[in-house]
Short mmCIF file of C-alpha atoms in Angstrom, two decimals:
data_model
loop_
_atom_site.label_atom_id
_atom_site.label_comp_id
_atom_site.label_asym_id
_atom_site.label_seq_id
_atom_site.Cartn_x
_atom_site.Cartn_y
_atom_site.Cartn_z
CA MET A 195 28.33 -26.14 30.69
CA ALA A 196 27.01 -25.77 34.21
CA PRO A 197 27.59 -28.78 36.50
CA THR A 198 24.74 -31.22 36.75
CA ALA A 199 23.11 -32.18 40.03
CA ILE A 200 21.89 -35.40 41.59
CA TYR A 201 18.33 -35.37 42.98
CA ALA A 202 17.21 -37.06 46.14
CA THR A 203 13.51 -37.65 45.40
CA THR A 204 10.91 -38.95 47.79
CA GLY A 205 8.35 -39.92 45.14
CA SER A 206 6.82 -38.79 41.90
CA ALA A 207 3.87 -37.13 43.62
CA ASP A 208 6.02 -34.93 45.90
CA PHE A 209 7.32 -32.66 43.15
CA THR A 210 7.74 -29.62 45.41
CA SER A 211 10.29 -31.14 47.77
CA SER A 212 12.78 -32.33 45.12
CA GLN A 213 15.82 -30.03 44.99
CA PRO A 214 19.34 -30.54 43.58
CA ALA A 215 21.42 -31.81 46.46
CA ALA A 216 24.69 -30.59 44.98
CA GLN A 217 23.39 -27.08 44.30
CA GLN A 218 21.39 -26.23 47.40
CA SER A 219 24.16 -23.87 48.50
CA GLN A 220 24.08 -21.92 45.20
CA ALA A 221 20.31 -22.05 44.56
CA PRO A 222 19.03 -18.63 43.41
CA GLN A 223 16.83 -16.68 45.75
CA GLY A 224 13.65 -14.97 44.60
CA PRO A 225 9.95 -15.43 43.91
CA VAL A 226 8.51 -18.62 42.45
CA LEU A 227 5.98 -18.64 39.61
CA ALA A 228 3.26 -21.30 39.33
CA ILE A 229 1.53 -21.53 35.93
CA GLY A 230 -1.64 -23.57 35.39
CA SER A 231 -4.69 -23.74 33.14
CA LEU A 232 -8.45 -23.83 33.50
CA THR A 233 -8.34 -27.60 33.06
CA THR A 234 -5.83 -28.24 35.83
CA ALA A 235 -7.58 -25.69 38.04
CA SER A 236 -10.94 -27.44 37.62
CA ASP A 237 -9.54 -30.80 38.78
CA GLU A 238 -7.61 -29.06 41.64
CA GLN A 239 -4.14 -30.12 40.44
CA TYR A 240 -3.12 -26.48 40.18
CA GLN A 241 -4.40 -25.72 43.69
CA ARG A 242 -2.41 -28.62 45.16
CA LEU A 243 0.72 -27.36 43.40
CA VAL A 244 0.31 -23.84 44.79
CA THR A 245 -0.43 -25.18 48.28
CA GLY A 246 2.68 -27.37 48.24
CA LEU A 247 4.90 -24.50 47.09
CA SER A 248 3.48 -22.10 49.68
CA SER A 249 4.00 -24.60 52.53
CA ASP A 250 7.67 -25.08 51.60
CA GLY A 251 9.57 -22.61 53.75
CA SER A 252 12.71 -22.74 51.58
CA LYS A 253 10.93 -21.12 48.65
CA GLY A 254 10.17 -17.45 48.23
CA LYS A 255 6.91 -15.76 47.44
CA VAL A 256 4.66 -17.84 45.16
CA GLU A 257 3.07 -15.96 42.24
CA ARG A 258 0.18 -17.52 40.33
CA GLN A 259 -0.74 -17.10 36.65
CA LEU A 260 -2.75 -18.92 34.00
CA ILE A 261 -1.09 -20.00 30.78
CA ASP A 262 -3.40 -17.99 28.50
CA ARG A 263 -2.46 -14.68 30.18
CA VAL A 264 1.23 -15.41 29.70
CA LEU A 265 0.78 -16.28 26.02
CA ASP A 266 -1.57 -13.38 25.20
CA GLY A 267 0.62 -10.77 26.89
CA GLY A 268 -1.86 -10.05 29.66
CA MET A 269 0.98 -10.46 32.15
CA THR A 270 4.57 -9.51 31.37
CA LEU A 271 7.28 -11.62 32.97
CA LEU A 272 10.28 -9.66 34.20
CA ALA A 273 13.70 -10.70 32.92
CA ALA A 274 15.90 -12.72 35.34
CA HIS A 275 13.27 -12.39 38.08
CA TYR A 276 12.17 -15.87 39.19
CA SER A 277 14.20 -18.46 41.06
CA ALA A 278 11.92 -21.27 39.82
CA ILE A 279 8.90 -21.72 37.56
CA TYR A 280 6.43 -24.61 37.90
CA ILE A 281 4.07 -25.48 35.04
CA ILE A 282 1.21 -27.96 35.37
CA LEU A 283 -0.93 -28.44 32.24
CA SER A 284 -3.08 -31.22 30.85
CA ALA A 285 -2.43 -33.17 27.65
CA SER A 286 -5.17 -31.19 25.88
CA ASP A 287 -3.50 -27.94 26.92
CA TYR A 288 -0.21 -28.99 25.32
CA ALA A 289 -2.08 -30.04 22.18
CA GLN A 290 -3.72 -26.61 21.95
CA LEU A 291 -0.40 -24.85 22.42
CA GLY A 292 1.01 -26.51 19.30
CA THR A 293 3.56 -24.26 17.60
CA ARG A 294 3.42 -21.70 20.42
CA ILE A 295 5.46 -23.92 22.75
CA PRO A 296 8.89 -22.64 21.53
CA SER A 297 7.89 -19.00 22.09
CA LEU A 298 6.52 -19.87 25.54
CA ILE A 299 9.75 -21.62 26.53
CA GLN A 300 11.79 -18.66 25.31
CA VAL A 301 9.74 -16.27 27.47
CA LEU A 302 10.24 -18.50 30.49
CA PHE A 303 13.96 -18.81 29.77
CA THR A 304 14.33 -15.02 29.80
CA SER A 305 12.39 -14.58 33.05
CA LEU A 306 14.53 -17.09 35.00
CA GLN A 307 17.63 -16.17 36.98
CA PRO A 308 20.93 -17.91 36.21
CA HIS A 309 20.92 -21.44 37.70
CA ALA A 310 17.13 -21.18 38.17
CA THR A 311 14.99 -24.19 37.26
CA LEU A 312 11.89 -24.80 35.17
CA HIS A 313 9.66 -27.65 36.43
CA LEU A 314 7.18 -29.32 34.05
CA VAL A 315 5.00 -31.79 35.96
CA SER A 316 2.21 -34.27 35.13
CA LEU A 317 3.49 -34.90 31.59
CA SER A 318 2.64 -37.72 29.24
CA SER A 319 5.51 -39.64 27.64
CA ALA A 320 4.88 -37.99 24.24
CA ASP A 321 4.76 -34.48 25.71
CA ALA A 322 7.88 -35.14 27.79
CA SER A 323 9.86 -36.22 24.71
CA ARG A 324 8.74 -33.23 22.68
CA LEU A 325 9.35 -30.71 25.47
CA ARG A 326 12.81 -32.14 26.14
CA SER A 327 13.86 -31.25 22.58
CA GLU A 328 12.34 -27.77 22.78
CA LEU A 329 14.08 -27.08 26.09
CA LEU A 330 17.46 -28.08 24.69
CA LEU A 331 16.96 -25.85 21.65
CA ALA A 332 16.07 -22.91 23.91
CA GLY A 333 19.34 -23.28 25.85
CA PHE A 334 18.25 -25.19 28.96
CA ASN A 335 20.19 -28.00 30.60
CA ILE A 336 17.99 -31.04 31.29
CA LEU A 337 18.63 -32.37 34.80
CA PRO A 338 18.28 -36.10 35.53
CA LEU A 339 15.07 -37.15 37.26
CA VAL A 340 13.67 -40.51 38.28
CA SER A 341 10.06 -39.68 37.40
CA SER A 342 9.11 -40.07 33.73
CA SER A 343 6.13 -37.70 34.07
CA SER A 344 8.20 -34.65 34.99
CA LEU A 345 11.03 -32.58 33.54
CA ILE A 346 13.39 -30.21 35.29
CA ALA A 347 15.44 -27.84 33.15
CA GLN A 348 18.08 -25.47 34.49
CA LYS A 349 19.09 -22.15 33.00
CA PRO A 350 22.88 -21.98 32.71
CA ALA A 351 24.89 -19.15 34.19
CA THR A 352 25.50 -17.65 30.73
CA ALA A 353 22.80 -18.03 28.13
CA ALA A 354 25.24 -17.84 25.25
CA ALA A 355 27.14 -20.87 26.52
CA ALA A 356 24.00 -22.99 26.28
CA SER A 357 22.77 -21.78 22.92
CA LEU A 358 22.35 -24.14 20.02
CA LYS A 359 25.13 -22.54 18.01
CA SER A 360 27.63 -23.16 20.79
CA ARG A 361 26.46 -26.77 21.16
CA THR A 362 27.33 -27.49 17.53
CA GLY A 363 30.79 -25.99 18.01
CA ALA A 364 30.29 -23.46 15.21
CA LEU A 365 31.82 -20.04 15.74
CA PRO A 366 30.99 -17.00 13.64
CA LEU A 367 33.86 -15.94 11.40
CA LYS A 368 34.18 -12.21 10.90
CA ARG A 369 35.70 -11.10 7.64
CA LYS A 370 38.10 -8.21 7.83
CA VAL A 371 36.64 -5.25 6.01
CA ASP A 372 39.03 -3.62 3.58
CA GLY A 373 38.38 0.10 3.27
CA THR A 374 39.78 0.31 -0.26
CA SER A 375 37.57 -2.50 -1.58
CA LYS A 376 34.49 -0.91 0.03
CA ALA A 377 35.23 2.38 -1.68
CA ALA A 378 35.76 0.57 -4.99
CA LYS A 379 32.34 -1.07 -4.70
CA GLN A 380 30.73 2.29 -4.02
CA ARG A 381 32.39 3.78 -7.11
CA LEU A 382 31.16 0.83 -9.16
CA TRP A 383 27.52 1.72 -8.47
CA THR A 384 27.84 5.48 -8.78
CA LEU A 385 26.33 7.13 -11.86
CA GLU A 386 29.45 9.14 -12.58
CA ALA A 387 33.00 8.43 -11.57
CA PRO A 388 34.94 11.37 -10.08
CA SER A 389 37.69 11.00 -12.69
CA ALA A 390 35.34 10.84 -15.69
CA SER A 391 35.63 13.79 -18.10
CA THR A 392 32.58 15.87 -18.92
CA ILE A 393 31.17 15.36 -22.43
CA ASP A 394 29.79 18.32 -24.39
CA ALA A 395 26.24 17.40 -25.40
CA THR A 396 26.40 19.52 -28.58
CA ALA A 397 29.36 17.48 -29.82
CA LEU A 398 27.08 14.46 -30.17
CA LEU A 399 24.81 16.26 -32.68
CA THR A 400 25.29 15.75 -36.41
CA PRO A 401 24.84 18.49 -39.06
CA SER A 402 21.45 17.01 -39.95
CA ASP A 403 20.38 17.38 -36.33
CA LEU A 404 21.37 21.06 -36.33
CA ALA A 405 19.55 21.83 -39.62
CA ARG A 406 16.33 23.82 -39.37
CA PRO A 407 13.34 21.51 -39.75
CA ILE A 408 11.20 21.97 -42.83
CA PRO A 409 7.66 22.96 -41.87
CA THR A 410 4.83 20.75 -43.03
CA CYS A 411 2.93 23.81 -44.31
CA GLU A 412 4.98 26.28 -46.35
CA PRO A 413 4.86 29.82 -44.95
CA PHE A 414 2.38 32.17 -46.60
CA LEU A 415 3.89 35.11 -48.45
CA ASP A 416 1.84 38.13 -49.47
CA GLY A 417 1.52 38.62 -53.21
CA GLN A 418 2.27 34.99 -54.05
CA PRO A 419 -0.23 32.26 -54.83
CA ARG A 420 -0.80 29.67 -52.16
CA ARG A 421 0.07 26.19 -53.39
CA LYS A 422 -1.76 24.12 -50.81
CA LYS A 423 -4.16 24.36 -47.91
CA ALA A 424 -3.36 24.01 -44.26
CA CYS A 425 -2.93 20.48 -42.99
CA LYS A 426 -5.17 18.95 -40.35
CA ASN A 427 -2.83 19.64 -37.42
CA CYS A 428 -1.38 22.89 -38.74
CA THR A 429 1.00 24.69 -36.37
CA CYS A 430 2.56 27.25 -38.74
CA GLY A 431 -0.40 29.66 -38.66
CA LEU A 432 -1.77 28.88 -42.12
CA ALA A 433 -5.01 27.49 -40.71
CA GLU A 434 -5.67 30.75 -38.83
CA LEU A 435 -5.04 32.76 -41.99
CA GLU A 436 -7.48 30.66 -43.97
CA GLU A 437 -10.13 31.00 -41.26
CA GLU A 438 -9.69 34.77 -41.20
CA GLU A 439 -10.03 34.95 -44.98
CA THR A 440 -13.19 32.87 -44.87
CA ARG A 441 -14.78 35.20 -42.30
CA ALA A 442 -13.80 38.25 -44.36
CA ALA A 443 -15.29 36.74 -47.52
CA GLU A 444 -18.55 35.95 -45.76
CA ALA A 445 -18.73 39.49 -44.36
CA ASN A 446 -18.32 40.96 -47.85
CA GLN A 447 -21.05 38.85 -49.41
CA LYS A 448 -24.27 40.66 -50.26
CA LEU A 449 -27.74 39.50 -49.31
CA VAL A 450 -30.49 40.07 -51.89
CA ALA A 451 -34.12 39.07 -52.13
CA VAL A 452 -35.57 38.26 -55.57
CA ASP A 453 -39.29 38.70 -56.24
CA VAL A 454 -40.19 36.00 -58.74
CA SER A 455 -43.50 37.62 -59.66
CA GLN A 456 -44.04 39.15 -63.08
CA ASN A 457 -43.34 42.70 -61.95
CA GLY A 458 -40.95 41.68 -59.22
CA GLY A 459 -37.51 43.07 -58.61
CA VAL A 460 -34.36 42.54 -56.57
CA THR A 461 -33.94 43.93 -53.07
CA GLU A 462 -30.44 44.30 -51.59
CA PHE A 463 -29.98 44.44 -47.83
CA ASP A 464 -27.29 46.32 -45.95
CA ALA A 465 -24.94 44.66 -43.47
CA LYS A 466 -27.11 45.35 -40.41
CA GLU A 467 -30.25 44.05 -42.07
CA LYS A 468 -28.34 41.07 -43.40
CA GLU A 469 -27.16 40.18 -39.88
CA ARG A 470 -30.73 40.45 -38.56
CA ILE A 471 -32.15 38.27 -41.32
CA LEU A 472 -29.46 35.61 -40.96
CA LYS A 473 -29.97 35.50 -37.18
CA GLY A 474 -33.70 35.14 -37.70
CA LEU A 475 -33.16 32.29 -40.14
CA ALA A 476 -30.85 30.57 -37.69
CA ASP A 477 -33.48 30.85 -34.96
CA ILE A 478 -36.18 29.55 -37.29
CA GLN A 479 -34.11 26.55 -38.35
CA ALA A 480 -33.26 25.81 -34.73
CA GLY A 481 -36.96 25.86 -33.79
CA LYS A 482 -36.59 28.83 -31.44
CA VAL A 483 -39.11 31.03 -33.34
CA THR A 484 -42.80 30.33 -33.93
CA SER A 485 -45.35 32.43 -35.80
CA SER A 486 -47.93 34.13 -33.58
CA CYS A 487 -50.12 35.46 -36.42
CA GLY A 488 -49.80 32.63 -38.90
CA SER A 489 -49.45 35.08 -41.82
CA CYS A 490 -45.68 35.27 -42.13
CA PHE A 491 -45.67 33.29 -45.40
CA LEU A 492 -47.84 35.94 -47.18
CA GLY A 493 -45.11 38.60 -47.34
CA ASP A 494 -43.94 41.77 -45.59
CA ALA A 495 -47.37 43.40 -45.89
CA PHE A 496 -48.76 40.83 -43.45
CA ARG A 497 -45.76 40.67 -41.09
CA CYS A 498 -45.22 42.53 -37.84
CA GLU A 499 -42.18 44.68 -37.06
CA SER A 500 -40.45 41.94 -35.03
CA CYS A 501 -41.18 39.15 -37.53
CA PRO A 502 -38.04 37.12 -38.25
CA TYR A 503 -39.23 36.70 -41.86
CA LEU A 504 -39.28 40.48 -42.42
CA GLY A 505 -37.50 41.30 -45.67
CA LEU A 506 -37.83 37.78 -47.08
CA PRO A 507 -40.04 36.99 -50.07
CA ALA A 508 -43.34 35.21 -49.61
CA PHE A 509 -43.29 31.44 -49.43
CA GLU A 510 -45.65 28.52 -49.24
CA PRO A 511 -46.94 27.47 -45.79
CA GLY A 512 -44.58 24.89 -44.28
CA GLN A 513 -41.88 25.59 -46.85
CA LYS A 514 -38.32 25.75 -45.49
CA VAL A 515 -36.89 29.21 -46.10
CA GLU A 516 -33.39 29.13 -47.60
CA ILE A 517 -31.22 31.86 -49.08
CA ASP A 518 -29.00 30.96 -51.99
CA PHE A 519 -25.78 32.91 -51.72
CA GLY A 520 -24.98 31.91 -55.25
CA SER A 521 -27.33 34.64 -56.46
CA ASP A 522 -25.26 37.45 -54.92
CA ASP A 523 -24.11 38.56 -58.35
CA ILE A 524 -27.62 39.46 -59.49
#
């Protein structure tokens, strides 16, 4: 721990002239930083502090900053740059700082040179007690002072010697790393050990696994009767065969027209005429075709060449025209 110093003070108001008598020979040289607030600037306390520091010939160049610029990062403090820092804030300023005080003290600690001092002036008793604890935790040495409204903290020559961990006497214990144990842990979490033998995947299959699966639909063989129809989700091709057979059966069906009159007969249509009639019926049922003459129901003698009813027997007006394929055998 750095040696303490005895102050020769001339009064609590003359905070700029108090210097450690035992350390005047080793006092750091460099600029001095004065930090204030809008509150202390409005009541001219900050101006008096700056004036007193500037009039002291033993101090270096005096730099001025407001506390909000330091906290918000508007001004970056250089590391190990200042020989002394003076802070004058009001009680309301310390109340607004709240939990930001430790971070502020750490920034100030970094910007001070070794053996440099931090001066906190115009403090209340509550603020002085709280700041004393925060300064000790940050690594400062609190120097004795007669005035109860001020605190002077000194940065030690080595920051590590004044840290909290060193104050408690605790030293970090480093465990010796064993290379063999580290490699064993890595092998523990690997998916496959280098010495593990390779397993043949086919050796894990049983004879039942290797057997050919039985299809849900039995394969269709020509010349043999089919025992069942294709299932709903057929994948063996039986559903396609049944669909092809259905289309072939429909194509081979004959279309006939029966005249139900006394001297009527049966008219059979060829495939082309059948396709035309069925298409016309589909259009009629879908509502795509309307009669322009209104005589389609009377028969072919009253129908035009493009009439969709051409070839169909006469029907009653408004009657739905249907063809019964069950009469194909007539």
